[in-house]
C-alpha positions as YAML, in Angstrom:
chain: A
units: angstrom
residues:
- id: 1
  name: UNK
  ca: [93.58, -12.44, 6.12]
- id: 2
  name: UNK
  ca: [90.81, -13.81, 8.91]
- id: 3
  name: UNK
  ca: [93.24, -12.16, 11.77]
- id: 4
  name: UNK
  ca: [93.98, -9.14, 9.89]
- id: 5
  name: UNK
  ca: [89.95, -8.48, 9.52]
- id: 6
  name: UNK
  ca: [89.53, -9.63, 12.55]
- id: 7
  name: UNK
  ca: [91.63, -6.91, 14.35]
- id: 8
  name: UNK
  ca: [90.16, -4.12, 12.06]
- id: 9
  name: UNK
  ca: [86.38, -5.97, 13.05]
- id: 10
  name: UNK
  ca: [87.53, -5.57, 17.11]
- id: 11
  name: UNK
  ca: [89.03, -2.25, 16.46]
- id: 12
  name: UNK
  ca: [85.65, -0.79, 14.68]
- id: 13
  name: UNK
  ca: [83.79, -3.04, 17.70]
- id: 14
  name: UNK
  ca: [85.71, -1.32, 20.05]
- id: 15
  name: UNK
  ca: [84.58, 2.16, 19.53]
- id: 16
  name: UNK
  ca: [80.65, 1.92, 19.98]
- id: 17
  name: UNK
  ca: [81.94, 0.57, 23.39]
- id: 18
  name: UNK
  ca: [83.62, 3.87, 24.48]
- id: 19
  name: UNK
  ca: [80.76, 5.46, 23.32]
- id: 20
  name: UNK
  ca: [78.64, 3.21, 24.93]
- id: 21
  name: UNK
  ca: [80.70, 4.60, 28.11]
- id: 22
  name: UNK
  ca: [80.34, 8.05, 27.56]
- id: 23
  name: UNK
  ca: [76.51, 7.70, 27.42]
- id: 24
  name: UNK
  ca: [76.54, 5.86, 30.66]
- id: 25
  name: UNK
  ca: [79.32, 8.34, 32.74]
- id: 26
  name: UNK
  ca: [76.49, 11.42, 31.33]
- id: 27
  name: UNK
  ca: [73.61, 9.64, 32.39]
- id: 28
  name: UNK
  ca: [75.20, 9.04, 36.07]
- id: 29
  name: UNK
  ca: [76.82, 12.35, 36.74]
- id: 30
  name: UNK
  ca: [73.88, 13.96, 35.43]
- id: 31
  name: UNK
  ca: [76.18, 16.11, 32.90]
- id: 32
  name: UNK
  ca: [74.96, 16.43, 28.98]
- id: 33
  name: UNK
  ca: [77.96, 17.51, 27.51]
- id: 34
  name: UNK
  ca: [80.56, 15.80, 29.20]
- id: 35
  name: UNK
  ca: [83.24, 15.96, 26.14]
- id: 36
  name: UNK
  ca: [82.88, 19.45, 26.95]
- id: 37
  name: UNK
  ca: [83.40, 19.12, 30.60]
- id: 38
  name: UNK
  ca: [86.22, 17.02, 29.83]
- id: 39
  name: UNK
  ca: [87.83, 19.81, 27.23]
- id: 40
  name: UNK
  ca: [87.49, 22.42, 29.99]
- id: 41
  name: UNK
  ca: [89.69, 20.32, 32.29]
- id: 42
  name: UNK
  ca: [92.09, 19.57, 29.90]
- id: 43
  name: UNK
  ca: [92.02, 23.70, 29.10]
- id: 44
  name: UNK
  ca: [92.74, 24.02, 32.49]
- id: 45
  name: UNK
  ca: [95.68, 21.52, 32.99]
- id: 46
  name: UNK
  ca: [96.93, 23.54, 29.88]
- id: 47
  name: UNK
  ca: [96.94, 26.36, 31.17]
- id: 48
  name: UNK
  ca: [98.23, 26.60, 34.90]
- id: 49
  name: UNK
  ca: [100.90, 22.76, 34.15]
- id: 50
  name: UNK
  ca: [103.82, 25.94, 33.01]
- id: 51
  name: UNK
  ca: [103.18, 27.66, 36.44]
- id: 52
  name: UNK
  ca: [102.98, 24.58, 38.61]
- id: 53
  name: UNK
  ca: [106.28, 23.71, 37.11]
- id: 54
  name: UNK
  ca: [107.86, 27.47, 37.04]
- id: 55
  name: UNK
  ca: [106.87, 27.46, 40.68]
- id: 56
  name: UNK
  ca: [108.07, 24.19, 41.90]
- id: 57
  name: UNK
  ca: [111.44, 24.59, 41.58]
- id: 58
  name: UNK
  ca: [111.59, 28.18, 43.59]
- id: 59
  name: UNK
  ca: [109.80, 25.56, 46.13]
- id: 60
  name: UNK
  ca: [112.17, 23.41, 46.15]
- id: 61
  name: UNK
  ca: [114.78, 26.53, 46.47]
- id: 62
  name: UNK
  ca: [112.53, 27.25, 49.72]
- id: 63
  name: UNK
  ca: [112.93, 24.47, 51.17]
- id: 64
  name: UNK
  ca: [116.90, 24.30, 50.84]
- id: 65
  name: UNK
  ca: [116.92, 27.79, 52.29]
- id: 66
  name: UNK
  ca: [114.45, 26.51, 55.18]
- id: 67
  name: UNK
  ca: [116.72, 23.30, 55.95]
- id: 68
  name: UNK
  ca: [120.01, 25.85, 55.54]
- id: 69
  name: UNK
  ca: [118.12, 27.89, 58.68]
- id: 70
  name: UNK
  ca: [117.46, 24.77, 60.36]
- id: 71
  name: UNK
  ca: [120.91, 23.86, 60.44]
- id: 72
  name: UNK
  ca: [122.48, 27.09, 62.00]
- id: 73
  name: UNK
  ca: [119.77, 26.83, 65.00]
- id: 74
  name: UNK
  ca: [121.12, 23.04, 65.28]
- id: 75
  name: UNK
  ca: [124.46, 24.29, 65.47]
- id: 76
  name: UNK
  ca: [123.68, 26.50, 68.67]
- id: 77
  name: UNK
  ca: [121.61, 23.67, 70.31]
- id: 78
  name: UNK
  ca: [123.12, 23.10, 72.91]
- id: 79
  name: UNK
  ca: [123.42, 27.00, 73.60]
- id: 80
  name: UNK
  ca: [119.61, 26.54, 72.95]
- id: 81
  name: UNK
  ca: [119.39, 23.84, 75.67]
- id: 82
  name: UNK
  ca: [121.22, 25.59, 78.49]
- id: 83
  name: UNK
  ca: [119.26, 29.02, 78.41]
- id: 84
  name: UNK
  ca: [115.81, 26.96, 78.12]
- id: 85
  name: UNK
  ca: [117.36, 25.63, 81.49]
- id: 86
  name: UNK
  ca: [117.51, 28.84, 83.28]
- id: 87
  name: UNK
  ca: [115.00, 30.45, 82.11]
- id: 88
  name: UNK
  ca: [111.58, 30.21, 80.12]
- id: 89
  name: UNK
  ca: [111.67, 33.43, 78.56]
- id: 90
  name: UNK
  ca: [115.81, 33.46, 77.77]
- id: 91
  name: UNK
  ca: [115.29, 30.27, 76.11]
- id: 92
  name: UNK
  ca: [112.54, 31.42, 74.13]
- id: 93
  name: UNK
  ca: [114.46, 34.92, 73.04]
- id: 94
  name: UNK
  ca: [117.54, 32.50, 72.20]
- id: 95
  name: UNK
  ca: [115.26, 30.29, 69.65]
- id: 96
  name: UNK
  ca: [113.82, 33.87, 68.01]
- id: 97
  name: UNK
  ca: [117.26, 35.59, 67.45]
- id: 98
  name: UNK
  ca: [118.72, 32.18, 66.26]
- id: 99
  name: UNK
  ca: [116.04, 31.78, 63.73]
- id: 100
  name: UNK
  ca: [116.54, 35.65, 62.89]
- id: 101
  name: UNK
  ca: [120.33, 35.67, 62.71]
- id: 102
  name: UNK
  ca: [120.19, 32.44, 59.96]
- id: 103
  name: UNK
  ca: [117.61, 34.39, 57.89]
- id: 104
  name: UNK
  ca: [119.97, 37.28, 58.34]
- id: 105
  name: UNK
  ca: [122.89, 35.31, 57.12]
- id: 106
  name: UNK
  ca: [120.93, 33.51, 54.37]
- id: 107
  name: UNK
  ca: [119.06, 35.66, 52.67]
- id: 108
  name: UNK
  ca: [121.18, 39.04, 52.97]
- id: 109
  name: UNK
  ca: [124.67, 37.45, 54.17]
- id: 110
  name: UNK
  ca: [124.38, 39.88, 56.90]
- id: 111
  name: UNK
  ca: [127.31, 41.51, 58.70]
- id: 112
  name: UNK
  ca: [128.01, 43.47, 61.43]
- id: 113
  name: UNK
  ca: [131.46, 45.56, 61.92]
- id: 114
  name: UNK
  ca: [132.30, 47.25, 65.05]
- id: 115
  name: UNK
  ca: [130.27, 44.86, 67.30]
- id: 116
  name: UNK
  ca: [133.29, 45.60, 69.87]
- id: 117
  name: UNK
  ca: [132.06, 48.92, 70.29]
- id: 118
  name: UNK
  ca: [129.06, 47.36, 72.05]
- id: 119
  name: UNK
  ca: [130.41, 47.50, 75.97]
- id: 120
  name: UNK
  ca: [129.93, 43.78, 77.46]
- id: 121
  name: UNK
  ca: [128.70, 45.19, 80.68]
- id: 122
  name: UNK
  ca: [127.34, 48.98, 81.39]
- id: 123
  name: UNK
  ca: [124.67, 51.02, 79.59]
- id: 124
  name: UNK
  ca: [125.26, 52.81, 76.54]
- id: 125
  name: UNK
  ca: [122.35, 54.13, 73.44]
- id: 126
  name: UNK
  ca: [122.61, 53.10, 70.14]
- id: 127
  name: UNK
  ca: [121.06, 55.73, 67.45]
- id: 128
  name: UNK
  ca: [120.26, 54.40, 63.88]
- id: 129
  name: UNK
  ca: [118.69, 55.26, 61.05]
- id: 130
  name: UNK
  ca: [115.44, 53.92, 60.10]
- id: 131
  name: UNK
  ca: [114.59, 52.20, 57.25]
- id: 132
  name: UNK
  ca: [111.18, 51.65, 55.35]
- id: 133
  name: UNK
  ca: [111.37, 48.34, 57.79]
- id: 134
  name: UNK
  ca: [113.80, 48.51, 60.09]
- id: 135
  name: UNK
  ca: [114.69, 44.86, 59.38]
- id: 136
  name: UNK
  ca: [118.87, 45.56, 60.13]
- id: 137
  name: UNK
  ca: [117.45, 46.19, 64.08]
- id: 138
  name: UNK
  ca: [116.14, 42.68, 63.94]
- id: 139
  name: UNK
  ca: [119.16, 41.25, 62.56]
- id: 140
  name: UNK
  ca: [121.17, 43.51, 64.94]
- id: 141
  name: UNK
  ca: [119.48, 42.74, 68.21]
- id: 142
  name: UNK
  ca: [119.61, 39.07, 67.37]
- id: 143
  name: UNK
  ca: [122.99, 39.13, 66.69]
- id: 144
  name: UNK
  ca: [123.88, 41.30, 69.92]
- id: 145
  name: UNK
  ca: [122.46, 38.60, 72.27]
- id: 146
  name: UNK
  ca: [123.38, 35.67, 70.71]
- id: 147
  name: UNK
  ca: [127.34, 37.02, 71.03]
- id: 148
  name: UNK
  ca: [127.17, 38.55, 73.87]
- id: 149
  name: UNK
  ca: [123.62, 37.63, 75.83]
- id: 150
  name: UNK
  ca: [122.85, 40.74, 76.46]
- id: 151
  name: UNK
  ca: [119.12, 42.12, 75.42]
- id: 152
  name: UNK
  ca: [119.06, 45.60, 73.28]
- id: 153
  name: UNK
  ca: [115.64, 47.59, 74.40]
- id: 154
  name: UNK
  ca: [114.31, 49.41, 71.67]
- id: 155
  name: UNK
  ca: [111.74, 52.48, 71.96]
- id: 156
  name: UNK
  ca: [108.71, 51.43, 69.27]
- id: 157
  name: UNK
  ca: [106.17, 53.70, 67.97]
- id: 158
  name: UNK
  ca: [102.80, 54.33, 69.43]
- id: 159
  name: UNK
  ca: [101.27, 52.39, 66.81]
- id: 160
  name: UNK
  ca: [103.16, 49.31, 66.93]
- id: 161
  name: UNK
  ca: [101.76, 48.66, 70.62]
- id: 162
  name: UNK
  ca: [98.04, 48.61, 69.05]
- id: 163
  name: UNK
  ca: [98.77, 45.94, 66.38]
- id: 164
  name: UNK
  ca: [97.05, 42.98, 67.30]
- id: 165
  name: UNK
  ca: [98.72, 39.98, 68.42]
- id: 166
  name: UNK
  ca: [102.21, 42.15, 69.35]
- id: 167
  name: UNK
  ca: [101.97, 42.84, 72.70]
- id: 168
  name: UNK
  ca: [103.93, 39.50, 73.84]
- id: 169
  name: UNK
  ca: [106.78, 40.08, 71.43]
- id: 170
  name: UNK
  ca: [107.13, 43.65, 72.35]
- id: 171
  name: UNK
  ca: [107.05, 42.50, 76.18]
- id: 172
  name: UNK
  ca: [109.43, 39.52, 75.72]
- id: 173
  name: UNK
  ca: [112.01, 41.50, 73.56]
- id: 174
  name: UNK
  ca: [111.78, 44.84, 76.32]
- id: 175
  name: UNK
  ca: [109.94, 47.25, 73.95]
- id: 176
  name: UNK
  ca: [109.09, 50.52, 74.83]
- id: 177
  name: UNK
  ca: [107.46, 53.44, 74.02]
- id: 178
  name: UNK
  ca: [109.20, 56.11, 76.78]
- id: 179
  name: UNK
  ca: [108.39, 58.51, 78.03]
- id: 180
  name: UNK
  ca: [111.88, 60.09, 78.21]
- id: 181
  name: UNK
  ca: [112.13, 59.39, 82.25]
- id: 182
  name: UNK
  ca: [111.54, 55.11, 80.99]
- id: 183
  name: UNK
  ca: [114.25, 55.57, 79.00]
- id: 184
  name: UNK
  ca: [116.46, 57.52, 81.33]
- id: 185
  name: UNK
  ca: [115.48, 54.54, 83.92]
- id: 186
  name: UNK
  ca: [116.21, 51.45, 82.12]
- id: 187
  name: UNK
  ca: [119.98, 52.97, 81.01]
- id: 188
  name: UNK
  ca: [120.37, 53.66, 84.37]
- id: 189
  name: UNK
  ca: [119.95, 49.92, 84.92]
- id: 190
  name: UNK
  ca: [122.97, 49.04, 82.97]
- id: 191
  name: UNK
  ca: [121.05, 47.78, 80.02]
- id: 192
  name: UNK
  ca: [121.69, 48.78, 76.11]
- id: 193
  name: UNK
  ca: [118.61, 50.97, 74.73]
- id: 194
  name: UNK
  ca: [117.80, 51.88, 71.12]
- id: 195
  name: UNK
  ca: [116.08, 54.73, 69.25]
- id: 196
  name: UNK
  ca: [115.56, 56.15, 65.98]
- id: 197
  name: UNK
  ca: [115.02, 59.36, 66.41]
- id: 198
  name: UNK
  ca: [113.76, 60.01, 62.82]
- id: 199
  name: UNK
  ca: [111.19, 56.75, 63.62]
- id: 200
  name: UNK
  ca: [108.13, 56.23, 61.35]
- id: 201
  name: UNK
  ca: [108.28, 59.67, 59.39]
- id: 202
  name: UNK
  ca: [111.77, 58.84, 58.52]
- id: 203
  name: UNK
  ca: [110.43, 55.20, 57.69]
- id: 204
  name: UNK
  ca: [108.17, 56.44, 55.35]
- id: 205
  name: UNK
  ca: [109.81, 60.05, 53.89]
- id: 206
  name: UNK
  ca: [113.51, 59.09, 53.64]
- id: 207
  name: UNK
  ca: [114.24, 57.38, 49.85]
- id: 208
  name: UNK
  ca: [117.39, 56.18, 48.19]
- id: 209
  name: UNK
  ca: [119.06, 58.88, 48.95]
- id: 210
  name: UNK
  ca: [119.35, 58.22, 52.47]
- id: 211
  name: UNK
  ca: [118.29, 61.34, 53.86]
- id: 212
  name: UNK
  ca: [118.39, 62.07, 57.51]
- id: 213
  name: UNK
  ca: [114.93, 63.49, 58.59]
- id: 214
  name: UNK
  ca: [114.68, 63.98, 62.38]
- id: 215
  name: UNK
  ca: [113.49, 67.53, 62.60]
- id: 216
  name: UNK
  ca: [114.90, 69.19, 65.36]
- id: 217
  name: UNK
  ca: [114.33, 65.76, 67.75]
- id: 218
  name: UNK
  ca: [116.53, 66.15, 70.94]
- id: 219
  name: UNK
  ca: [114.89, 64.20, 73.42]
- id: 220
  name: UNK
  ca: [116.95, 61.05, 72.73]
- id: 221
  name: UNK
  ca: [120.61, 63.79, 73.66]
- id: 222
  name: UNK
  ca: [118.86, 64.43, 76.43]
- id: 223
  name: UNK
  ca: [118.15, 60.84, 77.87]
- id: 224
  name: UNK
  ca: [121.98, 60.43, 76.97]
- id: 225
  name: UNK
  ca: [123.15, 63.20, 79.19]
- id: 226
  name: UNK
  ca: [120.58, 62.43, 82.28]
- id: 227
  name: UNK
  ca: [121.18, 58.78, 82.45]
- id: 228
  name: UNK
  ca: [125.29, 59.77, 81.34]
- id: 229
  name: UNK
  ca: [125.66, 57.06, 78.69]
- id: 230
  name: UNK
  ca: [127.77, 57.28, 76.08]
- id: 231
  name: UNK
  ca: [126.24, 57.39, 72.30]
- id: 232
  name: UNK
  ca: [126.57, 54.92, 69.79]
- id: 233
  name: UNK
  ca: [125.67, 55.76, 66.17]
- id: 234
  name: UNK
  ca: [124.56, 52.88, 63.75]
- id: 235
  name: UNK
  ca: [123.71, 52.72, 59.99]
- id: 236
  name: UNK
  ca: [122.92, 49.48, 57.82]
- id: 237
  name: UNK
  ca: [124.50, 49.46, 53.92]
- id: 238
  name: UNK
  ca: [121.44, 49.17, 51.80]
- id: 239
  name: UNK
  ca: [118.44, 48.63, 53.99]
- id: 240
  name: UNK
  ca: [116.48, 51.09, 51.71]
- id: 241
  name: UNK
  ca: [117.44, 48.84, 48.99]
- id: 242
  name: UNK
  ca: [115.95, 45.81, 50.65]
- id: 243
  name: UNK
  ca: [112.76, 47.31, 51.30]
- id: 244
  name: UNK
  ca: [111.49, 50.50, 50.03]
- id: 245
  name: UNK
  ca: [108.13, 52.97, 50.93]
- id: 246
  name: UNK
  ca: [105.60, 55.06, 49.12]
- id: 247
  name: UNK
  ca: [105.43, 57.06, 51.36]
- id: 248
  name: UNK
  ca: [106.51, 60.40, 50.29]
- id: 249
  name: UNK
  ca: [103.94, 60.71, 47.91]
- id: 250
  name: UNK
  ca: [101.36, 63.37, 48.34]
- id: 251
  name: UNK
  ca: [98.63, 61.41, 49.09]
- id: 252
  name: UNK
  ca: [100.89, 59.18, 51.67]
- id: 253
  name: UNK
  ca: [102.46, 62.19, 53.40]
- id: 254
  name: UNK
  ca: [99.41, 63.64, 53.56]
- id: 255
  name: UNK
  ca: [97.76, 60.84, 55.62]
- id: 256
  name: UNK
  ca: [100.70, 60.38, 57.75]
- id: 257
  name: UNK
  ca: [100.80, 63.95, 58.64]
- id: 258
  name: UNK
  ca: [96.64, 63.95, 59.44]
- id: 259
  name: UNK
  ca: [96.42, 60.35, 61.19]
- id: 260
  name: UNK
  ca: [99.87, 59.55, 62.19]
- id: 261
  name: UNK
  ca: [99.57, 55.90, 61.25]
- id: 262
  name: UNK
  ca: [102.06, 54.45, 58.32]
- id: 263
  name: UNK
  ca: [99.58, 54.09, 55.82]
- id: 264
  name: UNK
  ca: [101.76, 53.87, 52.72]
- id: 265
  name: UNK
  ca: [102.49, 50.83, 50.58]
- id: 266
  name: UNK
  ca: [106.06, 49.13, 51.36]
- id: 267
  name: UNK
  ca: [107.65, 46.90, 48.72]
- id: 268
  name: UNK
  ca: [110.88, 44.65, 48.14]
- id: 269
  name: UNK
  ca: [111.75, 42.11, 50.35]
- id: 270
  name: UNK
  ca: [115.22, 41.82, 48.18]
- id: 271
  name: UNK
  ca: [118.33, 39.72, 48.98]
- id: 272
  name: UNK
  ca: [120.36, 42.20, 49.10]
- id: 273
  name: UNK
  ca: [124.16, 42.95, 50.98]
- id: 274
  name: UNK
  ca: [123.01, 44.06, 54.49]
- id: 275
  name: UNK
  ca: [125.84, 45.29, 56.67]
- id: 276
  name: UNK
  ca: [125.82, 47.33, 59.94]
- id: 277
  name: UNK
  ca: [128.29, 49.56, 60.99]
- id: 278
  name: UNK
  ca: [128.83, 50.87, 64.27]
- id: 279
  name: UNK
  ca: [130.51, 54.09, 64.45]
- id: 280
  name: UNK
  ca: [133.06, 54.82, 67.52]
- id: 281
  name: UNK
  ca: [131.17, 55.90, 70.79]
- id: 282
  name: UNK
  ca: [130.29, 60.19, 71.89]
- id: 283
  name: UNK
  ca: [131.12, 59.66, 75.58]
- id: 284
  name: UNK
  ca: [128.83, 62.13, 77.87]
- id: 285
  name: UNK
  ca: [130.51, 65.39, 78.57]
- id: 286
  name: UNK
  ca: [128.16, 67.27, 81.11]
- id: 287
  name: UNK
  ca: [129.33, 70.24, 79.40]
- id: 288
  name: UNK
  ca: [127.51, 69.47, 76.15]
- id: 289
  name: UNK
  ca: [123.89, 71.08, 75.25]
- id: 290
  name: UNK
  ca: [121.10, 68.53, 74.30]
- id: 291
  name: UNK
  ca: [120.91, 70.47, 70.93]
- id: 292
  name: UNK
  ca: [125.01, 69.92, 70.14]
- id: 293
  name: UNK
  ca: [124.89, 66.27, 71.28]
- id: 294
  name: UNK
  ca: [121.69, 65.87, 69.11]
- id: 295
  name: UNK
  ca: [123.95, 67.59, 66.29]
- id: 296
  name: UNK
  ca: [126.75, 65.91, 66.65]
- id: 297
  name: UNK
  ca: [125.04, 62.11, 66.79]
- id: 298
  name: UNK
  ca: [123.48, 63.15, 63.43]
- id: 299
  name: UNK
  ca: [126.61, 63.90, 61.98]
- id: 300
  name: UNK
  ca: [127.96, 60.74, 63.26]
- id: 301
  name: UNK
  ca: [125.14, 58.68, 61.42]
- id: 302
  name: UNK
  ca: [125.67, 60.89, 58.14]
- id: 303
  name: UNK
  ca: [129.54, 60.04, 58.41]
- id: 304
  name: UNK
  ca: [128.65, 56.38, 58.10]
- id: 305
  name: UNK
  ca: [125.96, 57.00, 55.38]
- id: 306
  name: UNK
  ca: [128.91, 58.98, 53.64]
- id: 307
  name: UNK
  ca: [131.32, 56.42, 53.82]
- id: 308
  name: UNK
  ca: [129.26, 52.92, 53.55]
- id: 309
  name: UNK
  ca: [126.58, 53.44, 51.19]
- id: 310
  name: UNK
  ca: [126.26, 53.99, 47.77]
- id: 311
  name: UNK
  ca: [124.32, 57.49, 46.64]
- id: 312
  name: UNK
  ca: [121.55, 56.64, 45.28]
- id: 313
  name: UNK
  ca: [120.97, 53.44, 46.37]
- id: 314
  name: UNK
  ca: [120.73, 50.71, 43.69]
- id: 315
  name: UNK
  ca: [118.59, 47.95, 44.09]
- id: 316
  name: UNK
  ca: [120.59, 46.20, 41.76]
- id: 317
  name: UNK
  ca: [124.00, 47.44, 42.81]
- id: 318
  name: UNK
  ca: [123.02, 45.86, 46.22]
- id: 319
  name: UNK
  ca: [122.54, 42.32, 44.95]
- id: 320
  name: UNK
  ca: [125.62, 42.31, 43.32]
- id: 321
  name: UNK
  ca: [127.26, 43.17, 46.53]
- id: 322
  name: UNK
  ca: [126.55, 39.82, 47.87]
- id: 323
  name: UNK
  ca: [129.19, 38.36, 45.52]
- id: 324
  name: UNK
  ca: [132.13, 40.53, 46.03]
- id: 325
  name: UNK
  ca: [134.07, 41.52, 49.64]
- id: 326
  name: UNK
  ca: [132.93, 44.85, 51.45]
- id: 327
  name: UNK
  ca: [133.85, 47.96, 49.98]
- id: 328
  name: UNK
  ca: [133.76, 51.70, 51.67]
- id: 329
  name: UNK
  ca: [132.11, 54.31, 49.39]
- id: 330
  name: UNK
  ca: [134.61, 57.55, 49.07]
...
C-alpha cells in the first residue's frame, strides 16, 4: 500500500514539474502561449509528413535513374579519356553527348534506325521535323558523334543566340544561324548540317496531328543543290507526345506572328517511346528546281510521319510503347 501511494504521490508530484517547465521555456523565449506554438508545429508536421514521404521515394527513384546515367558515361571512359587527350573542346563535346545519349536511353529508351544512312565521311543535310522542343536533335546529334565522331551543325533560330548564358554551347556544338551562303560553306567543308525548315512556327503551330507547316520555305533545297549534297529526311515517333505547345492558340499565334519570339507555354516532359527514323537519301540532280526538291523532301518527311507515328498522337499510347518492340503504323 505505502509503494502503491507512493507512485500515485510521484506521479501527481510529477506534473506541477512539467508545468513548472512550461512556465520557465515561456518566460525565456519570450512566447505567452507556447502550447499554442507547440500545436502549430505539430499542425504543421501533420500536414506536409504525407508529402515528405510521397516525395521521397520518387527521390530515391531519381537517384537510381542518376546513378543508371552515371554508369553508361563510365562505360565510355576510356573513350572519354582519349578525346580529353587530343583535344579540350572534343573531350568536352564527348562528356555532353554521353550524358545526353544515357538520358536518351533512360528516360525515353531512345532509338535510332537508319543511322547507316549517315555517310562516315562527306557532307550531306539532314531535314527534320520540329517538335514543341526539339529534344530527338539532342538525342540525335549525341548519338551521331558518339558512333561515328563526327559533329552534326545545326542552323538555330535568331532567338536562341540572345538567350543568356548560350552562346558557348551554341559555339562548342557548331550552331548557326546562316545566312544561306554559311550554310552552303560549311557543307562544302565535308561536314553534316541540319535544319528544320518549319523551325519555331512549326514548334509552336504543329499539334498531335503532326502537321507539316513550312510555308513555301525553299532556301534549305537550295543550299542542297549549291553546295550538291545529298538530302536526308528525319522524323522522331512521338516527340509531340513528349512535349507539347500552346501555341496555336489565338492569343499565342498572335504574339508569335507580332514579336517573333516563342512566347507560348510548353508542357510534358513525358517518358515516352522516342525513335528516329532516317529516311533513304534525295541525291542532288542539277536538273531539279529548288521548289521540286523542297517538295519532294517534304514528302519524304510526311512518308515517315505516315508510316511511324500514330495519328493523333497519344500521350498515353506513347508510354505504353516503351514496353512492347517497334511497330510501323499502316
Amino acid at each position: 500500500m505505502i509503494e502503491k501511494n507512493q507512485t500515485r504521490s510521484e506521479g501527481q508530484d510529477s506534473m506541477p514539474y512539467i508545468i513548472c517547465l512550461v512556465h520557465i521555456l515561456e518566460g525565456w523565449i519570450d512566447v505567452q502561449q507556447l502550447e499554442d506554438y507547440l500545436n502549430f508545429i505539430n499542425y504543421l508536421l501533420w500536414v506536409f509528413t504525407p508529402l515528405i514521404v510521397l516525395i521521397l521515394p520518387y527521390f530515391t527513384i531519381f537517384l537510381l535513374y542518376l546513378t543508371i546515367i552515371f554508369l553508361h558515361i563510365y562505360k565510355r571512359k576510356n573513350v572519354l579519356k582519349e578525346a580529353y587527350s587530343h583535344n579540350l573542346w572534343d573531350g568536352a563535346r564527348k562528356t555532353v553527348a554521353t550524358v545526353w545519349d544515357g538520358h536518351a536511353a533512360v528516360w525515353h529508351g531512345y532509338e535510332v534506325h537508319g543511322i547507316e544512312k549517315i555517310p562516315e565521311k562527306g557532307p550531306a543535310l539532314i531535314i527534320f521535323y520540329h517538335g514543341a522542343i526539339p529534344i530527338d536533335y539532342y538525342y540525335f546529334m549525341a548519338r551521331i558523334f558518339i558512333h561515328t565522331g563526327r559533329t552534326c551543325r545545326v542552323v538555330a533560330d535568331h532567338f536562341v543566340f540572345k538567350i543568356p548564358g548560350f552562346s558557348l554551347l551554341l559555339d562548342v556544338f557548331c550552331a548557326l544561324h546562316g545566312p544561306r551562303e554559311k550554310c552552303v560553306e560549311v557543307l562544302k567543308s565535308g561536314h553534316l548540317l541540319a535544319i528544320s525548315p518549319g523551325g519555331v512556327r512549326e514548334a509552336l503551330l504543329s499539334d498531335e496531328t503532326y502537321s507539316i507547316i513550312w510555308g513555301d520555305r525553299k532556301g534549305f533545297a537550295q543550299v542542297a543543290i549549291d553546295a550538291k549534297v545529298p538530302i536526308i529526311p528525319m522524323f522522331t515517333q512521338n516527340i509531340r507526345e513528349g512535349f507539347r505547345s500552346l501555341g496555336g492558340t489565338r492569343l499565342f499565334r498572335w504574339l508569335y506572328e507580332k514579336f517573333r519570339y516563342p512566347f507560348a507555354p510548353i508542357y510534358g516532359g513525358f517518358p515516352v517511346k522516342l525513335r528516329t527514323y532516317l529516311g533513304d537519301p534525295i541525291p542532288y540532280d542539277p536538273m531539279v528546281t529548288a521548289e521540286e526538291l523542297a517538295e519532294k523532301t517534304k514528302n519524304a518527311v510526311q512518308e515517315l510521319i505516315d508510316k511511324h507515328q500514330r495519328i493523333p498522337g497519344n500521350i498515353m499510347s506513347a508510354l505504353l510503347e516503351r514496353f512492347h518492340k517497334k511497330q510501323d503504323i499502316n
